[in-house]
Coordinates of C-alpha atoms and ligand atoms in Angstrom, one line a residue:
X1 CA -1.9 18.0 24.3
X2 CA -3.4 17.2 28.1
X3 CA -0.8 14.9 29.3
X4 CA -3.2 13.6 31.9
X5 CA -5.8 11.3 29.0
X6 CA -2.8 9.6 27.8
X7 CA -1.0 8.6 30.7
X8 CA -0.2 4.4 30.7
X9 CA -1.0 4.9 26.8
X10 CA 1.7 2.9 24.4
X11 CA 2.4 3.6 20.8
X12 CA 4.3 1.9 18.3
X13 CA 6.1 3.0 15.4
X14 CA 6.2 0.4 12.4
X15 CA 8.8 1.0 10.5
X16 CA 8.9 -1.5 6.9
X17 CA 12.7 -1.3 5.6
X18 CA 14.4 -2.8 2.3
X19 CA 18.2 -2.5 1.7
X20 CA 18.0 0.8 4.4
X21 CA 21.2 0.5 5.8
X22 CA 22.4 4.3 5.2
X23 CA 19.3 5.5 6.4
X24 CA 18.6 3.4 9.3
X25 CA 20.8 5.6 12.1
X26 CA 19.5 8.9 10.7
X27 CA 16.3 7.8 11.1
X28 CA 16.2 6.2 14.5
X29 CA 17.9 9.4 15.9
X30 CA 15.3 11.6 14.0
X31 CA 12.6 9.9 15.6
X32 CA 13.5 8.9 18.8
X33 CA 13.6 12.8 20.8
X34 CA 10.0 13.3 19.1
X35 CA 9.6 10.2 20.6
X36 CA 10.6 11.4 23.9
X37 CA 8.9 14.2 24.1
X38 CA 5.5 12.3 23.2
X39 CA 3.1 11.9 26.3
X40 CA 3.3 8.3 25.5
X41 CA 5.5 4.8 25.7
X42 CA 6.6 3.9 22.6
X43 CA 8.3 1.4 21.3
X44 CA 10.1 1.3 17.3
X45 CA 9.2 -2.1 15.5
X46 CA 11.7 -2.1 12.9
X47 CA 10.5 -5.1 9.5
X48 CA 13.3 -5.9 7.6
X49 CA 11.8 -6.8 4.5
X50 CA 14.0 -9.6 3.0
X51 CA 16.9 -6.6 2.9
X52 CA 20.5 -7.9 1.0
X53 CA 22.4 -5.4 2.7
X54 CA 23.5 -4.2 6.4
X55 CA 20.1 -3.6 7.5
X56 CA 19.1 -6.5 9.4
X57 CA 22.6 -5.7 11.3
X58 CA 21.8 -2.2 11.9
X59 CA 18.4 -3.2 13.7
X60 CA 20.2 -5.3 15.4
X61 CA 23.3 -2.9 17.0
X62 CA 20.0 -0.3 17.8
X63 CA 18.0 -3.0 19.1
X64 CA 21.2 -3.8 21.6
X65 CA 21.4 0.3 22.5
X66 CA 17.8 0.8 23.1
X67 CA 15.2 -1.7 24.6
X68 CA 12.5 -0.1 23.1
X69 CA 13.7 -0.7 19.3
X70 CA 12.4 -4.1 18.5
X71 CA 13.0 -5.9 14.8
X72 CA 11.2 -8.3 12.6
X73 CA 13.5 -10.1 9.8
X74 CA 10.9 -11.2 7.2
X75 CA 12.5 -14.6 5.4
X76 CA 12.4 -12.7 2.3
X77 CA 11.7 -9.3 0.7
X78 CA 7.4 -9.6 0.7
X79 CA 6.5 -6.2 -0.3
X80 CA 6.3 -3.3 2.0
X81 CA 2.1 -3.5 2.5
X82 CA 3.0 -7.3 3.8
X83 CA 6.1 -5.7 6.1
X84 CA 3.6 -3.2 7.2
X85 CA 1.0 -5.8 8.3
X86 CA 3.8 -7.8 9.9
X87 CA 4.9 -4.9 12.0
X88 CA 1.0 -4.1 13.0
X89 CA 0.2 -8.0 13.9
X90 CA 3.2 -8.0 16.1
X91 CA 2.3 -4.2 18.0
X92 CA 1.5 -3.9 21.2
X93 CA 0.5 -0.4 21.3
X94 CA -2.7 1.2 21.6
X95 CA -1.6 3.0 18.4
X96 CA 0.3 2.2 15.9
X97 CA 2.1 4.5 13.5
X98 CA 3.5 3.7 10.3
X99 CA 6.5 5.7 8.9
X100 CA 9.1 4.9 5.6
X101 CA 12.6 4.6 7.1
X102 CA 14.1 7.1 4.5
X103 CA 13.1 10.9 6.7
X104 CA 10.6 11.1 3.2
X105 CA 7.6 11.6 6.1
X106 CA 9.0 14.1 8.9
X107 CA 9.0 12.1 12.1
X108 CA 7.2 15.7 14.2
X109 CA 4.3 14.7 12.6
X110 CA 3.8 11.9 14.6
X111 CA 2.9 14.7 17.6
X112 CA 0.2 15.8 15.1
X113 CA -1.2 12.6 14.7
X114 CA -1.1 11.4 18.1
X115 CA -3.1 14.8 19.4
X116 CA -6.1 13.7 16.7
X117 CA -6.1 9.8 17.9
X118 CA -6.6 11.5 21.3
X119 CA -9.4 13.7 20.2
X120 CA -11.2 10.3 19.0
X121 CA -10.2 9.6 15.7
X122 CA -9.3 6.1 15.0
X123 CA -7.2 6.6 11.8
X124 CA -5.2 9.5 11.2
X125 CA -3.7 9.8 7.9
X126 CA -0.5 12.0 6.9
X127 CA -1.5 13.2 3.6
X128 CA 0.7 14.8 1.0
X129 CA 0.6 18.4 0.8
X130 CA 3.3 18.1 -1.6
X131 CA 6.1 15.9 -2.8
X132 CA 9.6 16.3 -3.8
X133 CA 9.9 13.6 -6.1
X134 CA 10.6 13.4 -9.7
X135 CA 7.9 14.8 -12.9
X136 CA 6.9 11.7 -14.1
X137 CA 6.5 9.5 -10.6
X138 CA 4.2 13.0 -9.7
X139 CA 2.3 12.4 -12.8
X140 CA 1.8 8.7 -12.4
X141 CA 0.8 8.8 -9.1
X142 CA -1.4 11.5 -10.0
X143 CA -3.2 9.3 -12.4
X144 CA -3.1 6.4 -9.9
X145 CA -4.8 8.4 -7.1
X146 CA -7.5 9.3 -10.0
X147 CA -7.9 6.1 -11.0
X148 CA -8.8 4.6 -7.3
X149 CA -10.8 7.3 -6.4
X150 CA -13.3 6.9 -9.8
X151 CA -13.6 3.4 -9.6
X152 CA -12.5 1.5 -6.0
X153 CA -12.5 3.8 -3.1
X154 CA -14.0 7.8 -3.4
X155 CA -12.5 8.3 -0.4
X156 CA -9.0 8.1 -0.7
X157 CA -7.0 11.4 -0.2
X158 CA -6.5 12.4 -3.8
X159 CA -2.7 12.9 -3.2
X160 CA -2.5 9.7 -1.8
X161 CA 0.0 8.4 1.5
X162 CA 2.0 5.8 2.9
X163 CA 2.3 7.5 6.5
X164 CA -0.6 7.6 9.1
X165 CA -1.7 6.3 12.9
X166 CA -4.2 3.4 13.2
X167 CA -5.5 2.9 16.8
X168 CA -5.9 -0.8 18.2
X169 CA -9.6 -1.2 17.2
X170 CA -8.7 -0.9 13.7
X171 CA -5.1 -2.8 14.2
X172 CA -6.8 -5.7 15.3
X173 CA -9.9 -5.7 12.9
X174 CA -6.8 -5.4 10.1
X175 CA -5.0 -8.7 11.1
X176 CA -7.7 -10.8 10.7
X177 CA -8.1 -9.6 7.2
X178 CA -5.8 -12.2 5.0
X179 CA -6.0 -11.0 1.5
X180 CA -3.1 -11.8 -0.5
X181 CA -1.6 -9.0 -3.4
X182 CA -3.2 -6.0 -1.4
X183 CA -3.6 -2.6 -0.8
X184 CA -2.7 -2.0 2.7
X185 CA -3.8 1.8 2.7
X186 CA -6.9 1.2 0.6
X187 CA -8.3 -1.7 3.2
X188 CA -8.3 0.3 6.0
X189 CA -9.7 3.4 4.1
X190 CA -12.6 0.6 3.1
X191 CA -12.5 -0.6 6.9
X192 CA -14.4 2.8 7.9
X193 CA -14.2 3.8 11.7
X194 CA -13.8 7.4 12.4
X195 CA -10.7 8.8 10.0
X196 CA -8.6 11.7 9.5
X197 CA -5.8 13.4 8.2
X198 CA -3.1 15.8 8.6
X199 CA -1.6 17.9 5.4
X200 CA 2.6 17.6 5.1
X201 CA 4.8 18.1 2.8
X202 CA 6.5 15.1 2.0
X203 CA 10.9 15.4 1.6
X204 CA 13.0 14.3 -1.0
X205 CA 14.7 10.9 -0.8
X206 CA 18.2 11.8 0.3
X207 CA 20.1 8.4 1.1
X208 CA 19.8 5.2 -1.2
X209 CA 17.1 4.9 -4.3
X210 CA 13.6 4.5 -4.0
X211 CA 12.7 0.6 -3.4
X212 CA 10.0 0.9 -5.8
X213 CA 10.7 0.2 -10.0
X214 CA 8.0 1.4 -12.1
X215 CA 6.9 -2.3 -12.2
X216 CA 6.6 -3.2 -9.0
X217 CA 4.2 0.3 -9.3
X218 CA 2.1 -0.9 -11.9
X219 CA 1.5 -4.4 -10.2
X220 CA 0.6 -2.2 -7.0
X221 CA -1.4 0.3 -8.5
X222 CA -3.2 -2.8 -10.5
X223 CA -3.8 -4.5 -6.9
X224 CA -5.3 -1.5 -5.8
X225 CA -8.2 -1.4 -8.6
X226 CA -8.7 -4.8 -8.9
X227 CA -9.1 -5.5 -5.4
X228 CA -11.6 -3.3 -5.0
X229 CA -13.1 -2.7 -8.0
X230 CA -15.3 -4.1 -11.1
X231 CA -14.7 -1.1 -13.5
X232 CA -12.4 -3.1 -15.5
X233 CA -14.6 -6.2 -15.9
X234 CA -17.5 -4.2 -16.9
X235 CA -15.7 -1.8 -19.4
X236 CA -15.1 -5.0 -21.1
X237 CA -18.6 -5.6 -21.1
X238 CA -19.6 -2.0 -22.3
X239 CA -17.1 -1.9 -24.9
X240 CA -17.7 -5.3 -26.3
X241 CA -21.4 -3.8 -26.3
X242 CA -20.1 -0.5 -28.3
X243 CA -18.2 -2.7 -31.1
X244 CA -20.7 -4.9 -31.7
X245 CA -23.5 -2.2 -32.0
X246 CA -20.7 -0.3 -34.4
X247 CA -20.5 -3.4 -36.6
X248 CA -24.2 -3.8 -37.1
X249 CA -24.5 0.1 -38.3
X250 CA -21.3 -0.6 -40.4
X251 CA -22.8 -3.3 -42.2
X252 CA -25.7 -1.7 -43.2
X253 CA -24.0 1.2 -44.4
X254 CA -22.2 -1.3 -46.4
X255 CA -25.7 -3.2 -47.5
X256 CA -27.3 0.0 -48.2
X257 CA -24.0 1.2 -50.4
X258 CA -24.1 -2.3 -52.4
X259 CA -28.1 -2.0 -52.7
X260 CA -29.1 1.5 -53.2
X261 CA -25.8 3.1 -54.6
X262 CA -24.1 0.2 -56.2
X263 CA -20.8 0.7 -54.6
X264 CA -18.4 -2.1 -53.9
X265 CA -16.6 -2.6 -50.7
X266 CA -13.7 -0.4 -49.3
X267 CA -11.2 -4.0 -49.8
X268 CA -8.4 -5.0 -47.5
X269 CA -6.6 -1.9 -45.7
X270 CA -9.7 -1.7 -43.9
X271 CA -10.2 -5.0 -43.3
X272 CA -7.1 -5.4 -41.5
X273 CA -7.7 -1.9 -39.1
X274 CA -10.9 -3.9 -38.0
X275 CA -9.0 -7.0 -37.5
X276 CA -6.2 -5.9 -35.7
X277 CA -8.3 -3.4 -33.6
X278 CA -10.7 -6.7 -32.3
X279 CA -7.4 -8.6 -31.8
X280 CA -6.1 -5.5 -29.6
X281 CA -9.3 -5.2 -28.2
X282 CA -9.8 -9.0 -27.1
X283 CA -6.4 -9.5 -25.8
X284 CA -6.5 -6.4 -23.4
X285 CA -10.3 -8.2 -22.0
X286 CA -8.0 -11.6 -21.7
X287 CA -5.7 -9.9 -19.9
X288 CA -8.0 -8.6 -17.8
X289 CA -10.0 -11.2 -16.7
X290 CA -6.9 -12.9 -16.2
X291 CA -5.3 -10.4 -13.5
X292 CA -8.5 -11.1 -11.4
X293 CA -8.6 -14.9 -12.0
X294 CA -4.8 -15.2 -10.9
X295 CA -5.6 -13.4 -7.8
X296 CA -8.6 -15.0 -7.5
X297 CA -6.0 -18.3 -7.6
X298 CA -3.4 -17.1 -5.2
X299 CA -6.0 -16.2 -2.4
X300 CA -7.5 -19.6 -2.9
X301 CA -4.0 -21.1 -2.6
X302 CA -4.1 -19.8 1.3
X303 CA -0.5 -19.2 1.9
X304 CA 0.6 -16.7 4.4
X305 CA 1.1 -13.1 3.4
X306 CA 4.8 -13.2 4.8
X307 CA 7.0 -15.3 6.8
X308 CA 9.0 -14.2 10.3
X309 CA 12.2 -15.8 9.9
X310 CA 13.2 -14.2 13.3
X311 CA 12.1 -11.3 16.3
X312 CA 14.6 -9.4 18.3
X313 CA 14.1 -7.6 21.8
X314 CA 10.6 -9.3 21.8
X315 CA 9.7 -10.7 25.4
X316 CA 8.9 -14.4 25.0
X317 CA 4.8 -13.5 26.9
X318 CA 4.2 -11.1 23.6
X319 CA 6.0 -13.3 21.0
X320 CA 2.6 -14.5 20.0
X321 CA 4.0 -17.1 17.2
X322 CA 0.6 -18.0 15.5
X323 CA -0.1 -14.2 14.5
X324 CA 2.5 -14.1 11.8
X325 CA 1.7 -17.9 10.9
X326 CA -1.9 -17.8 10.8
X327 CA -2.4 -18.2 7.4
X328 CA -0.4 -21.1 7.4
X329 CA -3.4 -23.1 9.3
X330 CA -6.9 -21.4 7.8
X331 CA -10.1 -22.1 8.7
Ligands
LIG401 N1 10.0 -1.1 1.5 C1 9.8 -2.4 2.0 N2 9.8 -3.4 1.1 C2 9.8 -3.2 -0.3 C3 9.9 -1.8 -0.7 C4 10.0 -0.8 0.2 O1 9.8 -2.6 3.2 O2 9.7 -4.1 -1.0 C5 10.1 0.0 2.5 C6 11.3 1.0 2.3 O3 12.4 0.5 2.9 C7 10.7 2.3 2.9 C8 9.2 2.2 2.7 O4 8.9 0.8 2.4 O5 11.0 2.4 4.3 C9 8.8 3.1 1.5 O6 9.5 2.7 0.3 P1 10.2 3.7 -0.7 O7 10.8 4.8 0.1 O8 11.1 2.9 -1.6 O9 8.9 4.2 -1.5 P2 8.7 5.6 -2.2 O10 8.9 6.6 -1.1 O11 9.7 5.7 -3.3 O12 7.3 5.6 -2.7
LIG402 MG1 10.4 6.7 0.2

């Protein structure tokens, strides 16, 4: 890398943490000598997400060690796409990079990615070569990946990531987005500007359990589609279409049976298949409609997509207070 293009450059590392207390010293002394060694200043902006453990204390005791660790402590646990765009609004860098607290994502990388922001990319993503995690999370977030790329986003890496370098331009352009239940990944692969990625094989969790439940998946994976994508709304449509055409060729089958061949009709076990098929059928098109009228709802409601309860090692001249408030006072 020339050292020369990126002297008086700063980066900062975003780091979104729930209940992380174990990991939280590994990781800071994982990262910091790649930090060194970078041709850059850089500063770690630890989010504690609403954690119930030791973590907000552990950001704390770094924070007191190292004036370039820096912490956020959200007033409750928001999600880590709302932790992430915390950490972001509050950067001062001229990059930011965004890395799990748990060593999952290899801190080196962050050399990799820094050498392609200085090449001219504006996004740089860390995309899965492979994962260590469990058969069935694989296979779900196989079929998630899929999903996103048929019907919201074509191009989203197919093996997905939650690790990457944004550069101001795209920072900035980010912040003044303020859409509630998002995607934080799939927003800036919709926002464009000049993106790529670097392949790495992602680690196995080894401290503490992911912060994840298959719930909080689905709702996330649902966010994803329906935030950027009317598939759902019109497979209703199509499939309402299809049902209907199939009941019109069903009754004349059963016309032309009465009329022509004299044959009664087939009586109640198929009545009820058809019944509770429709019944199926229309609550699953309810549903639907109703996960984009309660977003639809929640974004119309205007509140802020987290709270900052408080900041630590921020200098009073770049505690810019209305950033994390700015929902609070739209339009
Ligand atoms: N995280 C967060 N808030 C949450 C859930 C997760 O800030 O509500 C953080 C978590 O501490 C970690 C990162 O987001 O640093 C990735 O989460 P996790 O490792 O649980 O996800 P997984 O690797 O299982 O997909
Ligand atoms: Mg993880």
């Amino acid at each position: 890398m020339e050292k020369g293009c990126s002297a008086g450059k700063t980066l900062s590392v975003i780091v979104p943490a729930y209940n992380e207390e174990g990991n939280l010293l590994p990781f800071y002394e994982a990262l910091k000598p790649v930090l060194m060694r970078l041709p850059v200043h850089s500063e770690i902006l630890f989010v504690n997400d609403g954690s119930d453990d030791g973590t907000s204390q552990r950001i704390a005791e770094l924070a007191l060690k190292d004036r370039a660790v820096k912490g956020v402590n959200l007033s409750r646990n928001f999600g880590s796409h709302a932790a992430i765009l915390a950490g972001l609004r509050l950067s001062t860098g001229n990059a930011a990079v965004v890395i799990s607290a748990d060593l999952q994502d290899p801190p080196e990388i962050i050399a990799e990615l820094l050498e392609k922001w200085e090449n001219g990319a504006h996004v740089v993503w860390a995309v899965r070569k492979d994962r260590q995690d469990p058969f069935l999370k694989k296979l779900f977030a196989k079929l998630f990946y899929f999903m996103l790329r048929k019907t919201a986003l074509p191009n989203y890496p197919a093996q997905g990531m939650d690790f990457g370098l944004f550069d101001r331009r795209v920072i900035d352009a980010l912040s003044r987005i303020k859409e509630m239940n998002y995607f934080i990944f799939g927003v800036i692969v919709w926002m464009g500007f000049r993106q790529e990625e670097v392949p790495y094989s992602r680690r196995a969790r080894t401290r503490g359990s992911s912060k994840w439940p298959f719930w909080k998946r689905v709702k996330a994976a649902l966010d994803a589609i329906i935030s950027f994508s009317y598939v759902p709304i019109r497979f209703i449509v199509y499939s309402g279409l299809a049902i209907s055409l199939l009941s019109v060729v069903g009754a004349i089958i059963l016309i032309v049976n009465r009329v022509v061949f004299g044959l009664g009709a087939a009586g109640w076990p198929s009545l009820m298949v058809t019944i509770l098929f429709l019944g199926g059928v229309q609550l699953v098109t309810l549903g639907m409609l109703g996960e984009y009228i309660w977003r639809g709802n929640d974004q119309a409601k205007g509140r802020p997509q987290y709270i900052v309860m408080d900041k630590i090692n921020f200098q009073e001249e770049e505690t810019n207070e209305s950033s994390a408030y700015q929902n609070l006072d739209r339009g």
